[in-house]
Amino acid sequence: MSRIDGRENDELRETKIIKDFIKNASGSVLIETGETRVICTASVEEKVPSFLRGTGQGWITAEYGMLPASTQNRKIRESHRGKVEGRTQEIQRLIGRTLRSVVDLKKLGERTIWIDCDVIQADGGTRTASITGAFIALVQALQKLVQEEKMQEIPIKNYVAAVSVGMVNEEHLLDLCYQEDSHAKIDMNIVMTDAGDYVEIQGTGEDSPFSKKDLFKLLELGEKGIQKLILQQKEILGEIFM
Amino acid sequence: MSRIDGRENDELRETKIIKDFIKNASGSVLIETGETRVICTASVEEKVPSFLRGTGQGWITAEYGMLPASTQNRKIRESHRGKVEGRTQEIQRLIGRTLRSVVDLKKLGERTIWIDCDVIQADGGTRTASITGAFIALVQALQKLVQEEKMQEIPIKNYVAAVSVGMVNEEHLLDLCYQEDSHAKIDMNIVMTDAGDYVEIQGTGEDSPFSKKDLFKLLELGEKGIQKLILQQKEILGEIFM
Amino acid sequence: MSRIDGRENDELRETKIIKDFIKNASGSVLIETGETRVICTASVEEKVPSFLRGTGQGWITAEYGMLPASTQNRKIRESHRGKVEGRTQEIQRLIGRTLRSVVDLKKLGERTIWIDCDVIQADGGTRTASITGAFIALVQALQKLVQEEKMQEIPIKNYVAAVSVGMVNEEHLLDLCYQEDSHAKIDMNIVMTDAGDYVEIQGTGEDSPFSKKDLFKLLELGEKGIQKLILQQKEILGEIFM
Amino acid sequence: MSRIDGRENDELRETKIIKDFIKNASGSVLIETGETRVICTASVEEKVPSFLRGTGQGWITAEYGMLPASTQNRKIRESHRGKVEGRTQEIQRLIGRTLRSVVDLKKLGERTIWIDCDVIQADGGTRTASITGAFIALVQALQKLVQEEKMQEIPIKNYVAAVSVGMVNEEHLLDLCYQEDSHAKIDMNIVMTDAGDYVEIQGTGEDSPFSKKDLFKLLELGEKGIQKLILQQKEILGEIFM
Amino acid sequence: MSRIDGRENDELRETKIIKDFIKNASGSVLIETGETRVICTASVEEKVPSFLRGTGQGWITAEYGMLPASTQNRKIRESHRGKVEGRTQEIQRLIGRTLRSVVDLKKLGERTIWIDCDVIQADGGTRTASITGAFIALVQALQKLVQEEKMQEIPIKNYVAAVSVGMVNEEHLLDLCYQEDSHAKIDMNIVMTDAGDYVEIQGTGEDSPFSKKDLFKLLELGEKGIQKLILQQKEILGEIFM
Amino acid sequence: MSRIDGRENDELRETKIIKDFIKNASGSVLIETGETRVICTASVEEKVPSFLRGTGQGWITAEYGMLPASTQNRKIRESHRGKVEGRTQEIQRLIGRTLRSVVDLKKLGERTIWIDCDVIQADGGTRTASITGAFIALVQALQKLVQEEKMQEIPIKNYVAAVSVGMVNEEHLLDLCYQEDSHAKIDMNIVMTDAGDYVEIQGTGEDSPFSKKDLFKLLELGEKGIQKLILQQKEILGEIFM
């Protein structure tokens, strides 16, 4: 049985990445995964949070937002609610942790990279698209710092990308769109490096718990998808390691 | 003396308008005026604020935001500050008033059109570009309501667009970019209909007061610019009046 | 046809200004314009906002509030809502810009003048009465600084006052009271110096756009009213320029 | 040894009460006690908080505020801090409790009286002046309801007024001004009816605990002051009991 | 007529105090008064609020909270409401003032003691139990500072404890439980030292004012209860004065 | 090499569970895992959030908090910060999802169970202890509903418990205490049912990505720990399935 949009179970949606989408940012992309579209930017600030001052170490922090019209029913602006939702906080903490895991923060030096992921159109998988796109914006910002001779080499240890997997109607699916996601009994987000190591695994079976067999099948699917996305990152970024 | 970007004093920046930029909204455009880029959307909600309930009359309300990386120095997210700035509130009130002035709210019926203007790249004139773009998104949303037979005709009374004018180094300039704007001694935003009537005039001489002569010269420049922008709206929207 | 309170179209309401209304402030007035009554105070703080520190330049900032019982229906306290309304922010930004436009901030030196305009009774024109009254409180505070030998001369470049004008039932009216204001199809606030230069023009035609002819007629009416108010300021303040 | 302003230890400051100070409120006074000046208003709303709906019983609630320039050093607006201070909450809860204690809430009917006490000039004793003044505004609002035939008689059981007492330099003082208050080792606020019964006693010895003897002496002083204030209330209000 | 739980009118509920209840705090107790249970802790911070910096003087500040399930109907978390209630602020200000009144803040040195009183089960008298318990946690924290040779002696001037008294059905009662409290026509909290001096008296007659005779009877009852509680504090703490 | 507290790598800390710890809650426990201590309560409310009204289905929601003195350095109260931290939101969302996954919400009927987990002492593993304890409080509350004949049977599908696992100094460890956790290069929380199915897996390698081999080893350790905890739940709860 094929999927709602005709894909195979282990098939990614088409992903397009437009570089240099926002001129004021050090790095920026528009990443489009099917109908999901996210603007990812990286901005450099020459100072660090107080807990790192004087340590010589840098920091990477991420923020995530959704434009009101990005969702099927208009979403109330968080600035108007006066608070940041739990879901938003989870996602931005995840993006930040992920990017820090592949950067040598000592080599980054005492500066902060601000990552902003703003969803302009949402159709499932916004947090994983954010990670995959933000990595590219981050590398661009680091390349610029090297060009400006503020650091000698790009302090990146690995490529990293993310994808969602899940189980819908007893099928194990890769890269769920919104309609699939809303019927999934298992929902898992996987973040992985080009070396095949995990940075983060978040699997939830809200409607019903899931078996080890399902877990292993989904991990396998996720790995397959992520490695394809990393190939795409490599095409865009070229050789980034010294 | 020509301007920073080579324009004549009475010359608009090039304006591009991409329709249907966000699929989940009823109406949407990406408007680009020089380096200023704003996503404008219109979303329909089938209810009205409490002060209009039972009156048979509709409402149009607008919100405005800037992505953190849209400005030269990354701007703190208003959702993270926990409050909406005064400047933001001024702008969104202006957009809302403007659009309501050209719509027959009785004919709109008891529904609300939510206008969202989100700046993804800022180079001066974001509020006027928002108005010019939001008008198109609004009309699209109304056209859709007519197609869905929720109303009989588009309840629009006039086209409306906006432009900034100002005085820099004793020159009267049309459509200021950011660098001009930051050196202007008079800063004025004009909102006008295709009939040549004013919807809003906001002129400020913070550094020093300005004379009547300057006022009249700037009003003239603004009118010229707005009528050109309305021609562009007409090309995109086609004939909208019954 | 005469107006609701028997005035001519080009007639101001009676304006009374009581000096030294609040003893703890450096400058203070109670300004009464018809039934509108506003307490305006000026307080001096010997430091400046961070963006001015070390520049030798001073700052003037304004806040505006309404007592709950000042309006016909009791108004919820902004401190209890937990946020400052958009309208309030617009007004306080307008008052601040206006006063800064007629002060030589360099000569003020690194200090801040806090202007507070608190409406105790509202009957239309509270923002313009605030400006007219706040100018007097400001000058008083500056005179005190001269007396205390903290500056050599009052760094004021011009008198400044404000008035509202509008169009009700096809009549062009000066200084609208609340009932007129709530039926106005054009509502304009004008801020002008004794030299006849504009500091700010804010004209809105929410219900329907307005013609150039109306604009010019209203500008003329406003100028007439403002020059009378400035005469009243001069009587109270005496000679303020060296 | 006489006091800072020449008063005897058991002497009240001069108290002036101006009725009908704010025209939009049902009841209003400006109460001046020495240099302390408070605007007290009573506004009627024809509904009750949810916990009283359907009970036939009314409610009285109070809010308290200070204008920024009312204090010696300009006080930050609570609306700008985004929260109501603990001190403010204590005072407004005290005013509300006090007034409810002398009103027959059943006879008031399902309506709320909003009391607003706004200090325009502070020199000690603002909370007690607020109570003494608010009682008059409340009675005025109730008288108006009787005139409008919304109730048959004024549902007041007793007059009520308040005063501060304290101990400064081993002297027991009545009605402390700000300078006395800031040196007091005991600070007590007493609220009492015309029948000589207590509504509230709040005594604090922050710097050092105080003896029973001091307590009794202060209670006596307070009673003396309050009975004088109630005479003044009676002169202004005339006969209020049926 | 005996009380709801069989006590005499002048009888305290059984009070148990468990020391060292929380290992991370410098001082901590679980105090149980009947069914009321409060965790009181004292934490030392080696700095003072800005208004004390450089004065050589220390500070004591208190915070109070209730777990959601501590009350009969689950109470909404204040962190989720986004603000601290007036009642909470009153209580924590009372606890702080009380403890500061028996400590020599000069001898404390430039450090802050944070007192936290968290109610895990509420059955009336939570604020007075908090005071009685917090005093013990405070002394423990001070004893630890002496042991660590950060100060030479415990800077305590007096023991202090608190109790509630009130009038229910014309009876004068000591130490009200929740059900008594909710029917009380007079509600009074008394804070007193071992020397028999008052630190704080807060008496309220919301439903109806109360006579001097009732006041004196209740003060007598309160004193009796507090002196018993102080005996219990002494048993737990041993000799604390040098 | 043995662990900091002498445990084997695959050894749980001693866990004690005290039932009926808070009398006002329908269900409550104090769960102690080593030095980590959490009060878990379940409160029943006979209504559901708006999105479930009329569906016949119930809801379970969780809140999590830490007392200020629960941590080594006193933690600022979230109610005083005015917002709920991202970490708190993540944890309470996790607890809620977990409990909902083992309850038949249809059979629960239109009521909400509020779960509160309040950490009174923290030494690592507070979120997993919260889950293990909250499950017991939840079952108690459901048992009470059955006793009150509000439902026929306990709508629980599975036991559920949680534990943390991680990697410290190349060792795979079960149930990390705070000191271990702060040096862990992999940190994973596992939630599992008595049937051996996963409800949630959250694994993070912030410092460095981790291999599949590590993942599998940690999953195995976690399962072992959780099944022991479920045995302890069964001892306390007895037979809960019909």
Coordinates of C-alpha atoms in Angstrom, one line a residue, chain C residues 29-139:
Chain C
V29 CA 1.1 71.2 36.0
L30 CA -2.5 70.3 36.0
I31 CA -3.8 71.1 32.5
E32 CA -7.6 71.3 32.0
T33 CA -9.0 71.6 28.5
G34 CA -12.7 71.6 28.8
E35 CA -13.4 68.5 30.8
T36 CA -10.1 66.8 30.0
R37 CA -7.7 67.0 32.9
V38 CA -4.1 65.8 32.9
I39 CA -1.4 65.9 35.5
C40 CA 2.0 66.5 33.7
T41 CA 5.2 66.2 35.6
A42 CA 8.9 66.4 34.8
S43 CA 11.4 64.5 37.0
V44 CA 15.2 64.7 36.6
E45 CA 17.5 61.7 36.8
E46 CA 21.2 62.2 36.7
K47 CA 21.9 59.4 34.3
V48 CA 21.0 58.4 30.7
P49 CA 20.0 55.2 28.9
S50 CA 22.9 52.9 28.1
F51 CA 22.9 53.9 24.4
L52 CA 23.9 57.5 25.4
R53 CA 26.3 56.8 28.2
G54 CA 29.6 58.7 27.6
T55 CA 28.2 60.8 24.7
G56 CA 27.6 63.9 26.8
Q57 CA 24.1 64.0 25.5
G58 CA 20.9 63.9 27.5
W59 CA 17.5 62.3 27.0
I60 CA 13.8 63.0 27.4
T61 CA 11.4 60.1 27.7
A62 CA 7.6 60.2 28.4
E63 CA 5.1 57.9 30.0
Y64 CA 1.3 58.3 29.7
G65 CA -1.4 56.7 31.8
M66 CA -5.1 57.0 32.5
L67 CA -6.7 56.6 36.0
P68 CA -9.3 53.9 35.9
A69 CA -12.1 56.3 36.7
S70 CA -11.0 58.9 34.1
T71 CA -13.1 57.4 31.4
Q72 CA -16.9 57.0 31.1
N73 CA -16.7 53.3 31.7
R74 CA -14.1 52.4 34.2
K75 CA -10.9 51.4 32.5
I76 CA -8.9 48.4 33.6
R77 CA -5.5 49.3 35.1
E78 CA -2.6 48.5 32.8
S79 CA -0.6 47.2 35.8
H80 CA -3.4 44.6 36.4
R81 CA -3.5 43.5 32.8
G82 CA 0.2 43.0 33.0
K83 CA 0.9 44.9 29.8
V84 CA 1.0 48.4 28.3
E85 CA -1.6 48.8 25.5
G86 CA -0.6 49.8 22.0
R87 CA -2.5 53.1 22.2
T88 CA -0.6 54.0 25.4
Q89 CA 2.7 53.2 23.7
E90 CA 1.9 55.3 20.7
I91 CA 1.0 58.3 22.8
Q92 CA 4.0 58.1 25.1
R93 CA 6.4 57.7 22.1
L94 CA 4.7 60.8 20.5
I95 CA 5.1 62.9 23.6
G96 CA 8.8 61.9 23.9
R97 CA 9.6 62.6 20.3
T98 CA 7.9 66.0 20.4
L99 CA 9.7 67.3 23.4
R100 CA 13.1 66.0 22.2
S101 CA 12.6 67.9 18.9
V102 CA 12.6 71.3 20.7
V103 CA 15.4 70.6 23.1
D104 CA 19.2 70.7 22.5
L105 CA 20.0 67.4 24.0
K106 CA 23.8 68.1 23.9
K107 CA 23.3 71.1 26.1
L108 CA 21.0 69.1 28.4
G109 CA 24.0 67.1 29.4
E110 CA 24.1 63.4 30.5
R111 CA 20.8 63.4 32.4
T112 CA 17.3 62.1 31.7
I113 CA 14.1 64.1 32.1
W114 CA 11.2 61.8 32.8
I115 CA 7.8 63.2 31.7
D116 CA 4.7 61.7 33.1
C117 CA 1.3 62.5 31.8
D118 CA -1.5 61.0 33.8
V119 CA -5.1 61.6 32.7
I120 CA -7.4 62.1 35.7
Q121 CA -10.5 62.9 33.6
A122 CA -10.8 62.2 29.9
D123 CA -13.0 64.1 27.4
G124 CA -11.1 63.9 24.1
G125 CA -7.7 65.4 23.3
T126 CA -5.8 63.8 26.1
R127 CA -2.6 63.3 24.1
T128 CA -2.6 66.9 22.8
A129 CA -3.3 68.3 26.2
S130 CA -0.5 66.1 27.5
I131 CA 2.0 67.6 25.1
T132 CA 0.9 71.2 25.7
G133 CA 1.1 70.7 29.5
A134 CA 4.3 68.6 29.5
F135 CA 6.2 71.3 27.7
I136 CA 5.5 73.6 30.6
A137 CA 6.6 71.0 33.2
L138 CA 9.7 70.4 31.2
V139 CA 10.6 74.0 31.0

